[in-house]
Every structure is written in C-alpha cells, then in structure tokens.
mmCIF file of C-alpha atoms and ligand atoms in Angstrom:
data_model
loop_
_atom_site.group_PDB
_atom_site.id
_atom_site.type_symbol
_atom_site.label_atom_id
_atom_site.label_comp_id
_atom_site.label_asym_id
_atom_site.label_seq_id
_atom_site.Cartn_x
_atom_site.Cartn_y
_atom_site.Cartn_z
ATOM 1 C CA UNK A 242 -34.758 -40.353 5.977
ATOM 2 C CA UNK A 243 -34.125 -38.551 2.464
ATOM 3 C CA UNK A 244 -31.485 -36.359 3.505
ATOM 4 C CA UNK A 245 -31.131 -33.918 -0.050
ATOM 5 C CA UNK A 246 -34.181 -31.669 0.522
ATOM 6 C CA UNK A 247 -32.622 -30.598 4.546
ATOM 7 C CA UNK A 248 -31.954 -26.753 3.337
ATOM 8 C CA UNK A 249 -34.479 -23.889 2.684
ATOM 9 C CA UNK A 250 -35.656 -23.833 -0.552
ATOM 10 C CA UNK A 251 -39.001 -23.191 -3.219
ATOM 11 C CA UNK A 252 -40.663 -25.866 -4.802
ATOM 12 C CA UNK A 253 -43.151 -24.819 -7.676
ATOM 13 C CA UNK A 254 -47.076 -26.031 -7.722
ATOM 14 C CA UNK A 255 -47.728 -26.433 -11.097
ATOM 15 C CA UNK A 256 -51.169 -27.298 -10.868
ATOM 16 C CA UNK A 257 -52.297 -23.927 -9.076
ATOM 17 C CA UNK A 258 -48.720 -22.056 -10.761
ATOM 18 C CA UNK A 259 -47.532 -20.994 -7.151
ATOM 19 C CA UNK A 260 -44.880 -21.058 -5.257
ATOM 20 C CA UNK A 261 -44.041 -23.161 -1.746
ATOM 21 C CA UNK A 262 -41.331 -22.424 0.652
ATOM 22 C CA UNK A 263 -39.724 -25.515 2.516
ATOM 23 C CA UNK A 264 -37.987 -24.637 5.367
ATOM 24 C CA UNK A 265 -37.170 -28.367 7.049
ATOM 25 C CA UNK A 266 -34.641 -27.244 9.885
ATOM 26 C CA UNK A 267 -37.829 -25.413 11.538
ATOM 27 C CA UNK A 268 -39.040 -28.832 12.688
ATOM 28 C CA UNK A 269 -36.046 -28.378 15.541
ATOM 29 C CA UNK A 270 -37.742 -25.103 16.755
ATOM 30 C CA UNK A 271 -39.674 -25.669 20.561
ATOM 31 C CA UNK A 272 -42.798 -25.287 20.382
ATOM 32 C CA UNK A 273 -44.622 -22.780 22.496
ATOM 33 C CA UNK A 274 -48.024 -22.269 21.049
ATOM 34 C CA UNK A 275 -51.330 -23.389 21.319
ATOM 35 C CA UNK A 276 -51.573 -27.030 22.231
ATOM 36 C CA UNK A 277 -55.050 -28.641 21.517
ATOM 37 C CA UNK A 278 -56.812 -31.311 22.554
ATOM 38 C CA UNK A 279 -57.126 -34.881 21.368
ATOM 39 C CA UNK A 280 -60.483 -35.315 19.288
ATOM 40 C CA UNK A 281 -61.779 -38.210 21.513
ATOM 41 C CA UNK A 282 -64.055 -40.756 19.306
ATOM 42 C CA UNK A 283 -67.666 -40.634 19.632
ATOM 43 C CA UNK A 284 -69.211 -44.019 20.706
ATOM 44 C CA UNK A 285 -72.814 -43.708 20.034
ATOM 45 C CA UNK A 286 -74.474 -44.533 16.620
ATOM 46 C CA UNK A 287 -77.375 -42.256 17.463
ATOM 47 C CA UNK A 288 -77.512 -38.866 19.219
ATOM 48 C CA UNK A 289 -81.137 -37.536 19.905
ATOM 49 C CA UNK A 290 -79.618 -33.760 19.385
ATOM 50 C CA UNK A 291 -77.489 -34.428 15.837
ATOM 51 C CA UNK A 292 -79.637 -33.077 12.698
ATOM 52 C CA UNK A 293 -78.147 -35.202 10.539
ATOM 53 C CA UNK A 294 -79.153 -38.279 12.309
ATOM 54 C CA UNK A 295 -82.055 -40.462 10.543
ATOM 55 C CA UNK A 296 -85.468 -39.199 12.150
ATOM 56 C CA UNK A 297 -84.520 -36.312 13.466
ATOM 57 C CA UNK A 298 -85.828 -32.548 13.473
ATOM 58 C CA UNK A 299 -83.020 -30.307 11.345
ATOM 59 C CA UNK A 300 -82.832 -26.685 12.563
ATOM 60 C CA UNK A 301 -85.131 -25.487 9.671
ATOM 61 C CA UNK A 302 -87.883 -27.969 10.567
ATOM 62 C CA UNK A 303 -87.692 -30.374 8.063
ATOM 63 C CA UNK A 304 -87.552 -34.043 9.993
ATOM 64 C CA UNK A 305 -84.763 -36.699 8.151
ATOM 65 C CA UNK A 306 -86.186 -39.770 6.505
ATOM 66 C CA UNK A 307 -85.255 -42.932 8.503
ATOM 67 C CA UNK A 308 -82.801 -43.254 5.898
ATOM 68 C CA UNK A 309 -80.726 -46.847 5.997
ATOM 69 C CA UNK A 310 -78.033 -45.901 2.858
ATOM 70 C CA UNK A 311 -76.795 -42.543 1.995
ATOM 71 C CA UNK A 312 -78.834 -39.106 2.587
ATOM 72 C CA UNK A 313 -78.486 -36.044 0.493
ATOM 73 C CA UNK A 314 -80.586 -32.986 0.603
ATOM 74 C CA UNK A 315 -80.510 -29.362 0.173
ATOM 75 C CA UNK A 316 -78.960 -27.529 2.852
ATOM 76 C CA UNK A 317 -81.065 -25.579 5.085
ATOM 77 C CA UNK A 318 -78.650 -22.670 5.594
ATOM 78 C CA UNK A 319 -77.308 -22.807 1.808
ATOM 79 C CA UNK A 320 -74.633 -20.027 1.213
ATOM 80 C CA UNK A 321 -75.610 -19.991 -2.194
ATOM 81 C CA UNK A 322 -79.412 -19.817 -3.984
ATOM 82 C CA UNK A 323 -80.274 -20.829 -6.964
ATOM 83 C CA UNK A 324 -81.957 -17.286 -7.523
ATOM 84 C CA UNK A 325 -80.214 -14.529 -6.922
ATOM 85 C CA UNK A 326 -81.400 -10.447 -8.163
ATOM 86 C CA UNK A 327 -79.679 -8.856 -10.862
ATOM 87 C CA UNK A 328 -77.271 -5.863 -9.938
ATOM 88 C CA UNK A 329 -78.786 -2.967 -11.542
ATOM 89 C CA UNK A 330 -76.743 -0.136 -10.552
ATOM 90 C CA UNK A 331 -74.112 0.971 -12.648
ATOM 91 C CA UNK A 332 -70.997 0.798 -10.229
ATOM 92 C CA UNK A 333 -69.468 3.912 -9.263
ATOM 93 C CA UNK A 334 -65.927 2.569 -10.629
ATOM 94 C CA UNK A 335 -64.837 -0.911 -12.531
ATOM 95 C CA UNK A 336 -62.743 -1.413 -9.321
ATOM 96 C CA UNK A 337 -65.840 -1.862 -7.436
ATOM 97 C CA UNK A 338 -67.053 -4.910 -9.721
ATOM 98 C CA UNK A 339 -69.628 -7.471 -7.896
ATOM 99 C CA UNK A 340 -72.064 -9.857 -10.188
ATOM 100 C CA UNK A 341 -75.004 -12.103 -9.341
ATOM 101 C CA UNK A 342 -74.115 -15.894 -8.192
ATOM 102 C CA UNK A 343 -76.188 -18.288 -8.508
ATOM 103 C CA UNK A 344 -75.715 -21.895 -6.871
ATOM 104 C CA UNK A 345 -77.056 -24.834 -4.844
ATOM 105 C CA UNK A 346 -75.523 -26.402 -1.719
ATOM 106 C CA UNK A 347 -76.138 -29.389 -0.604
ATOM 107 C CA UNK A 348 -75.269 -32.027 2.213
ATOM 108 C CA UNK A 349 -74.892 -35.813 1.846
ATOM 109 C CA UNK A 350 -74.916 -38.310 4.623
ATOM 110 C CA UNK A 351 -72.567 -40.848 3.691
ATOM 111 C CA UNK A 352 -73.954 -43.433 6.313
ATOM 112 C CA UNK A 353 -76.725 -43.594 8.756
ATOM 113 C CA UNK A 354 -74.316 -44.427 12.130
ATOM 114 C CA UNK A 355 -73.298 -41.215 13.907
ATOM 115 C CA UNK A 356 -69.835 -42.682 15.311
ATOM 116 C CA UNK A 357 -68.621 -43.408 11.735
ATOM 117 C CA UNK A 358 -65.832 -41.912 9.676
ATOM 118 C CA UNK A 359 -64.915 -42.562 6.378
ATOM 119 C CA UNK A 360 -61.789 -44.039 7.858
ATOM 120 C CA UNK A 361 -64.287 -46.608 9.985
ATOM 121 C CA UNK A 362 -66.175 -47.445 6.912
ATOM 122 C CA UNK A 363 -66.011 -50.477 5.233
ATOM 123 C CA UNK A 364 -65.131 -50.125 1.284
ATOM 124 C CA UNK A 365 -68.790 -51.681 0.744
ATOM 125 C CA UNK A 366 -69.964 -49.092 3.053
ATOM 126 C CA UNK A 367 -68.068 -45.946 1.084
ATOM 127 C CA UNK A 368 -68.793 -47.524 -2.276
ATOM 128 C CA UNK A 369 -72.436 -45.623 -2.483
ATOM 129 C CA UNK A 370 -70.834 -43.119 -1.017
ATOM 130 C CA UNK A 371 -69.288 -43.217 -4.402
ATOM 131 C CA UNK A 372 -72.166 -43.468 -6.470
ATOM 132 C CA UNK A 373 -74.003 -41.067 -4.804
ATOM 133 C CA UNK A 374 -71.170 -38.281 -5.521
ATOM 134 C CA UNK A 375 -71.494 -39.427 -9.263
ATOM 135 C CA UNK A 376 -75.169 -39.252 -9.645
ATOM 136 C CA UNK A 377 -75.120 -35.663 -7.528
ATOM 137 C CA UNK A 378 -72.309 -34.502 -10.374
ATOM 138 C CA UNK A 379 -74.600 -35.893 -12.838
ATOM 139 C CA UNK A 380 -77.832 -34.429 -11.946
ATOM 140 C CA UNK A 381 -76.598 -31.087 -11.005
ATOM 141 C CA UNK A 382 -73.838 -30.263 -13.321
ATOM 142 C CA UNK A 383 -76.519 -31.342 -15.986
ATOM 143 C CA UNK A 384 -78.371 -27.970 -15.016
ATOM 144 C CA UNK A 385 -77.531 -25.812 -18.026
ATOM 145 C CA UNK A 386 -77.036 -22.722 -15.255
ATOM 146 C CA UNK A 387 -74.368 -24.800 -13.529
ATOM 147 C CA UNK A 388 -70.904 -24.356 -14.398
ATOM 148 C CA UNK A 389 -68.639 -26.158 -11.407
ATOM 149 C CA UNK A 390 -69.642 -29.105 -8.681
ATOM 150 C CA UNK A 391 -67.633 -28.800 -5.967
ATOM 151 C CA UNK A 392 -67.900 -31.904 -3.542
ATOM 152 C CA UNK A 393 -65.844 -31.765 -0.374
ATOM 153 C CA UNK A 394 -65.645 -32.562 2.916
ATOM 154 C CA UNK A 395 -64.631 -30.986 6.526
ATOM 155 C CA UNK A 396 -64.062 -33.577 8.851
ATOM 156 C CA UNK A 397 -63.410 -32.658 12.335
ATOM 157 C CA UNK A 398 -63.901 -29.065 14.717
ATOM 158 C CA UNK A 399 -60.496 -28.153 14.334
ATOM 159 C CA UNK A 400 -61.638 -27.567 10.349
ATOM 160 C CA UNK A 401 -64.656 -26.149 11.751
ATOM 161 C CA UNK A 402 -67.151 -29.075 11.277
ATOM 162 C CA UNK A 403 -70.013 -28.045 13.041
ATOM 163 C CA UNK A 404 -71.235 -32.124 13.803
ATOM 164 C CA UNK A 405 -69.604 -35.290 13.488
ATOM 165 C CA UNK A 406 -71.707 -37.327 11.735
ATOM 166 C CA UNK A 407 -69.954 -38.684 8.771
ATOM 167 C CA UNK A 408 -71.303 -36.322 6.189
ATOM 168 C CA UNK A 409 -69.914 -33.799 3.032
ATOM 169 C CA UNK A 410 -70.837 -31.173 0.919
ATOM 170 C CA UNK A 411 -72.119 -30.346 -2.784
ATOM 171 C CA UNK A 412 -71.852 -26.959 -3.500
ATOM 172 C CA UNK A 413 -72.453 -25.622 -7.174
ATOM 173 C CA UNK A 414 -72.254 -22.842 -8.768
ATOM 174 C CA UNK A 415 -72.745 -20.752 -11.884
ATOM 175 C CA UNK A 416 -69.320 -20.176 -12.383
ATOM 176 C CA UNK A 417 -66.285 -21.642 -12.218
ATOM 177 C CA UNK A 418 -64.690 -21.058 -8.553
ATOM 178 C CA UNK A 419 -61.050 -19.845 -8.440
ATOM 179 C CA UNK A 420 -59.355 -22.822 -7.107
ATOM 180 C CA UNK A 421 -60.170 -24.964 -10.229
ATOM 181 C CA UNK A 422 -60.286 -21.916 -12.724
ATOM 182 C CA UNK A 423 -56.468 -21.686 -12.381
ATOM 183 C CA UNK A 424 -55.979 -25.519 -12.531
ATOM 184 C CA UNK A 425 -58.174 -25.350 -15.637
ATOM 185 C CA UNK A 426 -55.626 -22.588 -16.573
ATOM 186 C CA UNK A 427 -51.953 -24.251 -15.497
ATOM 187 C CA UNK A 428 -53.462 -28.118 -17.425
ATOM 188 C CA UNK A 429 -54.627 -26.069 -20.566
ATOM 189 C CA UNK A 430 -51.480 -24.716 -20.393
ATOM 190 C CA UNK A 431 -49.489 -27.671 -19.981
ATOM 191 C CA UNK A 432 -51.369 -29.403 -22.938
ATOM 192 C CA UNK A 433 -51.071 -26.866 -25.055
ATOM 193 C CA UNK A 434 -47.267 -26.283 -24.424
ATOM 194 C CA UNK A 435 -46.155 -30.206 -24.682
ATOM 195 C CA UNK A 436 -49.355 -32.198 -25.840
ATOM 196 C CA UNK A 437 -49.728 -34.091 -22.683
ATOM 197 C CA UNK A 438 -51.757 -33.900 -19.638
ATOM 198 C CA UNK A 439 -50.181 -32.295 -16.466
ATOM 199 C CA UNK A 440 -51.272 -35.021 -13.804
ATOM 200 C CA UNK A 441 -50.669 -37.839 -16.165
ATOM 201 C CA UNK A 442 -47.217 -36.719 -16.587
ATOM 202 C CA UNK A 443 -46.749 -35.685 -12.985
ATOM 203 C CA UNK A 444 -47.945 -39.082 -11.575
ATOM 204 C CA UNK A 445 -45.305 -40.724 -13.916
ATOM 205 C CA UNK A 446 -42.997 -38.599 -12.597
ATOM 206 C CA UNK A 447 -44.090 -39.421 -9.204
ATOM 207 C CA UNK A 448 -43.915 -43.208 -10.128
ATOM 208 C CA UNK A 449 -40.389 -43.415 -11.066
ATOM 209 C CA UNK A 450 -39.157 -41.106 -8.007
ATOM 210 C CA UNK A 451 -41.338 -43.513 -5.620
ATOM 211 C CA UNK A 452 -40.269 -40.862 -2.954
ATOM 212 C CA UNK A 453 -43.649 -39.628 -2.497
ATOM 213 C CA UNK A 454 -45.780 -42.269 -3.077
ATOM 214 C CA UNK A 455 -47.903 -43.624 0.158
ATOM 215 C CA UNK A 456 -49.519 -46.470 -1.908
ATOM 216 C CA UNK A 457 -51.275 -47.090 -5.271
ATOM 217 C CA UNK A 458 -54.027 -49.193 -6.086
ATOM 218 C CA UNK A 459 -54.560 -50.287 -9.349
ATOM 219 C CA UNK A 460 -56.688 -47.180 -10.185
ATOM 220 C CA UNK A 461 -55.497 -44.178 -8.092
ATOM 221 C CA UNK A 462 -52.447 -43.029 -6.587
ATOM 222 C CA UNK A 463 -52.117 -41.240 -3.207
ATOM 223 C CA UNK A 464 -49.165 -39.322 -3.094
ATOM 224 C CA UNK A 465 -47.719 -36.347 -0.975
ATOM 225 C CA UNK A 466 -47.322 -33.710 -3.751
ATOM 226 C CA UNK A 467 -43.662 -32.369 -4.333
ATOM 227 C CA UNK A 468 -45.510 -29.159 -3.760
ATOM 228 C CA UNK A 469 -47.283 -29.664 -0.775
ATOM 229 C CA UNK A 470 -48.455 -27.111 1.895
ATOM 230 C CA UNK A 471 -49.955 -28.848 4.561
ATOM 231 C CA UNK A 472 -48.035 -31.143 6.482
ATOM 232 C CA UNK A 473 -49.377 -34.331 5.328
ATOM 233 C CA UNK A 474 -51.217 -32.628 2.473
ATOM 234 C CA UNK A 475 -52.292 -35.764 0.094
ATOM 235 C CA UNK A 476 -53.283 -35.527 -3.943
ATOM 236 C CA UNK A 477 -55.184 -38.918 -4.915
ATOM 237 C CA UNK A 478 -55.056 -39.036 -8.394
ATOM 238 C CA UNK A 479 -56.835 -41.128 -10.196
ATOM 239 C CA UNK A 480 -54.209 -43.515 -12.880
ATOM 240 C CA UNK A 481 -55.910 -43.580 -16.119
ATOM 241 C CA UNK A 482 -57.177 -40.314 -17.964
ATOM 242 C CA UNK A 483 -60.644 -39.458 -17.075
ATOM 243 C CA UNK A 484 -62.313 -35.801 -16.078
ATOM 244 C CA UNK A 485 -64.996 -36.870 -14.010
ATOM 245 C CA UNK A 486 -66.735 -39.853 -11.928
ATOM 246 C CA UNK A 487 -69.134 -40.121 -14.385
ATOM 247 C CA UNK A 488 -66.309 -41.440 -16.268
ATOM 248 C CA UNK A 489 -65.254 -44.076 -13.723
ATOM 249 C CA UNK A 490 -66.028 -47.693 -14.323
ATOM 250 C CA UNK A 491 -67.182 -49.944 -11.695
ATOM 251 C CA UNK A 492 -63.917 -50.908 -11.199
ATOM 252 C CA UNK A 493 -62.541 -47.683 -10.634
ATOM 253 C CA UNK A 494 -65.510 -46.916 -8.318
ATOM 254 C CA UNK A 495 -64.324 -49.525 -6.213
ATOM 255 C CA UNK A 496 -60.738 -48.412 -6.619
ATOM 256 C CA UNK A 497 -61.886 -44.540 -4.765
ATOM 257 C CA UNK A 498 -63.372 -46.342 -2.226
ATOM 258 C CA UNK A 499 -60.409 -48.588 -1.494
ATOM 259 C CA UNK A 500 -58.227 -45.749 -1.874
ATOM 260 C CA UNK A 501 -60.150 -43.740 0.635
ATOM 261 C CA UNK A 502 -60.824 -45.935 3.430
ATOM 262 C CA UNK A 503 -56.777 -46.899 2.922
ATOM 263 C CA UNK A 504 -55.521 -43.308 3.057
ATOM 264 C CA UNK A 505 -58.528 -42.076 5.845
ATOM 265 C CA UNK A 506 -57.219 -44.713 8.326
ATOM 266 C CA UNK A 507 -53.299 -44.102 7.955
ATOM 267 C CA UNK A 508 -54.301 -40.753 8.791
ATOM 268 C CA UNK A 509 -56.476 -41.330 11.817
ATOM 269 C CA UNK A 510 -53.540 -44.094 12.805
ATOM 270 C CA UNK A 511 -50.728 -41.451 12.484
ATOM 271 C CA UNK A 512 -51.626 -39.618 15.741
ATOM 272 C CA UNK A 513 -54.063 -42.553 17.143
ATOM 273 C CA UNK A 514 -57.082 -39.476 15.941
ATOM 274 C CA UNK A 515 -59.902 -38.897 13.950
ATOM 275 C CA UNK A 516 -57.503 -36.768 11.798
ATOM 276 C CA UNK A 517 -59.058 -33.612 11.198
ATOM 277 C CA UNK A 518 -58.960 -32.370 7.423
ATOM 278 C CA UNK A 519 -60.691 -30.798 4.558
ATOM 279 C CA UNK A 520 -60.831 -32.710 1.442
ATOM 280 C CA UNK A 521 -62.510 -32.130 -2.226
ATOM 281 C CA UNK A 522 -62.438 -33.787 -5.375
ATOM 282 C CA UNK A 523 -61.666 -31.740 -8.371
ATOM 283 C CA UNK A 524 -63.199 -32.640 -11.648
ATOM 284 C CA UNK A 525 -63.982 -30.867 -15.245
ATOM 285 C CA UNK A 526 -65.922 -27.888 -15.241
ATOM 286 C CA UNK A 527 -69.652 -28.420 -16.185
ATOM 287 C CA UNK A 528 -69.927 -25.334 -18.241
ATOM 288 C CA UNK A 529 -70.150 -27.119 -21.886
ATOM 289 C CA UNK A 530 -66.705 -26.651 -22.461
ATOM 290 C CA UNK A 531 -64.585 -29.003 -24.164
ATOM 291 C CA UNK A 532 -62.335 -30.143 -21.035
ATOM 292 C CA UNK A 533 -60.124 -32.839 -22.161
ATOM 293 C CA UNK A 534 -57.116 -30.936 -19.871
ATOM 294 C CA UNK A 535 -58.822 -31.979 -16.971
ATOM 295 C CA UNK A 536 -57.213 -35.066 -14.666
ATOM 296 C CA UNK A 537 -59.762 -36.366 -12.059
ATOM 297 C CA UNK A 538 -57.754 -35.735 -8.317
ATOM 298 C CA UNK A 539 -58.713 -35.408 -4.814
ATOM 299 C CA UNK A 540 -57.003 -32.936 -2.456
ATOM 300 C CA UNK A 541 -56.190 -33.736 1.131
ATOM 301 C CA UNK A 542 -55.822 -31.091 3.473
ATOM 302 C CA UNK A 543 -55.014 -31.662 7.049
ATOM 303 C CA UNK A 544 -54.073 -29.468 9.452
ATOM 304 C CA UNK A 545 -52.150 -31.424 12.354
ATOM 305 C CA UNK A 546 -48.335 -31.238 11.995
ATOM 306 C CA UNK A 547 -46.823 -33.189 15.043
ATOM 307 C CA UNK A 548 -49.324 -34.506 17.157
ATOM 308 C CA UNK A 549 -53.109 -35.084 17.586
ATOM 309 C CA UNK A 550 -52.985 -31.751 19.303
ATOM 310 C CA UNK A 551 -50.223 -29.406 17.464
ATOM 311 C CA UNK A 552 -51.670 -28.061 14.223
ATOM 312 C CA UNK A 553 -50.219 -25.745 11.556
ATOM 313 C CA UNK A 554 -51.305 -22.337 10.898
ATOM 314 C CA UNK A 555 -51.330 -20.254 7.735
ATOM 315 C CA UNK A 556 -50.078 -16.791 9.501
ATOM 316 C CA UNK A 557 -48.020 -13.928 9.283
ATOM 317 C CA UNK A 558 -45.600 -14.746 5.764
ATOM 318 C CA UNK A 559 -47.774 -16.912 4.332
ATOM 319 C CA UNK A 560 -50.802 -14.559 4.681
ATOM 320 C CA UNK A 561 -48.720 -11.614 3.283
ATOM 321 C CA UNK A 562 -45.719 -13.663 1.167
ATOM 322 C CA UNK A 563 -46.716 -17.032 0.210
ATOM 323 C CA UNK A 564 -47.350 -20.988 1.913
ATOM 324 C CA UNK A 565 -44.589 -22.310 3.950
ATOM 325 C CA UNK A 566 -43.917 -25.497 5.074
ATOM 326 C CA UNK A 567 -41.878 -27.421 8.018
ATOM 327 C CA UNK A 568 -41.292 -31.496 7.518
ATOM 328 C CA UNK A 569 -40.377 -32.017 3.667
ATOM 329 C CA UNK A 570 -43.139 -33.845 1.506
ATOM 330 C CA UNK A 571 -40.663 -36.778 1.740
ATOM 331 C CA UNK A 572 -40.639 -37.364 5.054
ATOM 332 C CA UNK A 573 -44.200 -36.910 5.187
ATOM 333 C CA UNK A 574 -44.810 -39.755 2.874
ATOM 334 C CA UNK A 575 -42.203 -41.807 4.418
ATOM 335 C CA UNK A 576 -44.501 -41.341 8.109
ATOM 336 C CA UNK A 577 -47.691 -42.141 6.154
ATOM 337 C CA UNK A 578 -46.453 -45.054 4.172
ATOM 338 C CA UNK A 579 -44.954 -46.685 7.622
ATOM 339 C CA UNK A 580 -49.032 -45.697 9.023
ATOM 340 C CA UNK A 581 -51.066 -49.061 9.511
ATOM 341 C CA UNK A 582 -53.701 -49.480 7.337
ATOM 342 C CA UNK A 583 -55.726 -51.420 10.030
ATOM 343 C CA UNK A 584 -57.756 -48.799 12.344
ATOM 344 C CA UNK A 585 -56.442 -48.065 15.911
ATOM 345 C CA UNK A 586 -60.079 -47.931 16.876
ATOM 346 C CA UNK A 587 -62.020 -51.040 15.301
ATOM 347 C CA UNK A 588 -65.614 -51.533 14.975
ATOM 348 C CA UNK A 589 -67.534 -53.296 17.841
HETATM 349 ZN ZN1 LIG B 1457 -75.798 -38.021 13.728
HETATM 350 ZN ZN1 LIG B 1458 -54.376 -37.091 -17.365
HETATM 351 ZN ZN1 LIG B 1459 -57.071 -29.610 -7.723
#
C-alpha cells in the first residue's frame, strides 16, 4: 500500500478548480451509521410491471415497441420542455434573476433484457449502446436551440434509480449546465496559459505515476483521479484528442465499450454487487463555439465506500466547507486494479 499520502491533506481538482480534503486515518474510525442492504440481482429478463420493458404500457400511456436493440424516446415526465414562456416581469431586484430554459430529456434502453447491467453486457451488446449515444449527440446537439447534451446514467436505488432495467438518460439543454461550464472554464484556461490541453497533459501525468491507473486500453484510460471525491470515483478518459463521440472512430467505439464493460464489472466484483453509481460523459458544448479545449471523459461516481452496504455521504463539512474523502485515490485504484474483470454473477 502507497504509504506517502497517510496524513490529512488538500489535493486540487483542476478540471472543476476546487479543492478536496483527504483525510486517510478516518478509515480506522467504527462505524456506527446506517448499514444498507445488499442490492440482490434481479433474475428475470421480463417483468410484466417495468415500463421500460419491450411491450409494455409506460405510465403516460404510450405502449414500448417490441424493441430487440436499443430504445430511446422522449421521457414522459421530462424535467425540461422544449417550450418554455418568456419571463415578462421586470424582477423586483437583479438578485432575484430567473430566465426561461428550454431542453429535451430523454431515456435510452440500452438492451431489451430486464436483468442486464452494463457490467453483464457483452462489448457487442454495449457497442450500439455506443452508437446510439453518438447519433442522440448528433441529432440533438444539431438543434440550433441546443447548447449542452448531457448523457448519464443512475444505476441502482441507492442513486435513486427508480427501475432496474439497464437504461440512461439524454438530457439537453439551451445552455450550458454548470458542471461543464467550469470545465469549459479551468481547460480554456489551461490552454490558454501553457498551449496544451488539460486532460491530455493530466493523463500523461497519470501515465508516468502509474499510481492511479486501473487499466488502459488502447483508446481510453480509467483512472482514479488524484482529485477524487467519491471513494472509488473513476475518470475514463479517452487517449487521443477528440471533443466528442462523433469524433470517435470505429475503433475507438469499440475501445468505450471495452472500457466500460471492463471497469462496470470490477466494480460490481469489488463488493460481489450491482455497484450502485451515477455516471456521465462530458463532451464539447454544442453551442457553435469553437471548442478545441475540450477532452472527451466519462465521470464515475459511486457511492459505496466499504461494503455492498456502507455508503458515503456528502454531509455536514462538505455541505458547508468543501468534499472530503476517507481511503486515498491510491489505494482505491490499487483495490480496483486487484478487482476481476470476469463477473461474479455470469450469464445463464
Ligand atoms: Zn424492464
Ligand atoms: Zn486533450
Ligand atoms: Zn467532466
């Protein structure tokens, strides 16, 4: 075990230009919280009551094709509209600021077979998975009202999934959300200030320490950032320059679904779990701009620190100070690059 980072220090996030506190002698403290429960798999391929299961009625009446592949459509309880009134009244003072926000959500069933996971999936199986995220960029970041496509994904209750059918999210919007208007910020910066990208420099950085690296294909890199928050908080960044899937080549579509069905199974074999976690990729803004800052990345964020049932939670300082963090990024990479990469729970 890396022994050099066992004292309480702050590591800076230069990609979101915040600060992390690692406090690694914490992990000695007993624990007397909340103790969940083990997320037991689901066996069946079909459940009569899902709505995201092929031929079935959806809450808002619409009935699912008998789809076979992947299945997007718009969401029937979309958080954001793609019309949205104009605030007329002249607020009472600038503090009390609000605008209109226009946007489009959608879902995307990644595979018709309720029991599935990602981390289940064959890399044949997640590759359309992949394509479909690129055409969805495509077709709605090419609306001249959109300005960010955020795809993500919350996988499990304790990241309040409301169903378990392997499934994401595409939600888009006419502006540029916060989260990747201050990475566009910190890599403008960075390229600005020493003519290189920030991730490409960072993953080279990464590559010569090796201390945080889980595993690299040849066309991304999953690695526990120096910076991380969560416990086994994961940035997959992809190795050559490129903003956006539609940039990917074949190759490197194959290479995100490699990387994912690796890294999604070390997770679920870490605890013997469907490891819970929310995860997104981040790509250049659709807004017109010229983005050639922007380094393609996916961020990782799971919540379960020790066990399948003991999770971390984002309380007290680091609602009111800032993120704080228990087991060092190192060891964290050291437990998911010992992780099998064959599934505790293989398909019948
Ligand atoms: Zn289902
Ligand atoms: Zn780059
Ligand atoms: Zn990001």
């Amino acid at each position: 075990m890396e022994k050099k980072w066992q004292f309480v220090h702050r590591r800076w996030n230069p990609l979101r230009q915040s600060w992390v506190l690692v406090s690694p002698h914490r992990t000695q403290r007993p624990w007397q919280g909340e103790v969940g429960q083990k997320a037991a798999p689901s066996g069946a391929s079909y459940d009569p009551q899902c709505y995201l299961c092929p031929g079935n009625k959806r809450a808002g009446g619409a009935v699912n094709p008998a789809y076979e592949g992947v299945f997007p459509f718009v969401n029937d309880y979309a958080a954001l509209l793609p019309d949205s009134p104009a605030l007329d009244k002249a607020p009472v003072s600038p503090l009390l600021k609000a605008e209109p926000a226009r946007g489009l959500c959608k879902v995307l069933c990644y595979h018709p077979d309720h029991s599935l996971t990602l981390a289940r999936m064959t890399r044949e199986e997640i590759r359309p998975v992949v394509d479909a995220w690129t055409q969805q960029y495509l077709e709605i970041g090419g609306l001249d009202w959109i300005q960010y496509v955020q795809i993500f994904e919350n996988r499990g209750a304790m990241m309040g999934a409301s169903n378990p059918h392997p499934h994401g999210q595409i939600w888009s919007t006419g502006f540029v959300p916060d989260e990747p208007a201050a990475e566009t910020l910190a890599q403008r910066d960075h390229l600005a200030r020493t003519g290189h990208c920030l991730l490409c420099d960072y993953v080279e950085a990464e590559r010569t320490s090796g201390e945080r690296i889980v595993f690299e294909n040849e066309h991304f890199a999953a690695i526990v950032p120096f910076w991380a928050v969560w416990p086994f908080e994961v940035l997959l960044v992809s190795r050559r320059h490129l903003g956006a899937m539609p940039e990917f080549t074949e190759a490197e579509r194959d290479g995100l679904a490699d990387a994912l069905k690796r890294l999604t199974t070390r997770f679920d074999n870490l605890f013997d779990t469907s490891f819970p976690y929310t995860m997104g990729f981040h790509q250049s803004p659709t807004d017109g701009g010229d983005h050639s800052e922007w380094h393609f990345h996916a961020h990782f964020y799971p919540p379960l620190l020790r066990s399948a049932t003991v999770r971390k939670f984002m309380v007290g300082f680091e609602m009111l100070g800032m993120p704080q963090r228990d087991i060092t990024p190192e060891d964290a990479a050291q437990r998911l690059r010992t992780s099998s990469e064959e599934h505790f729970w293989p398909r019948a």
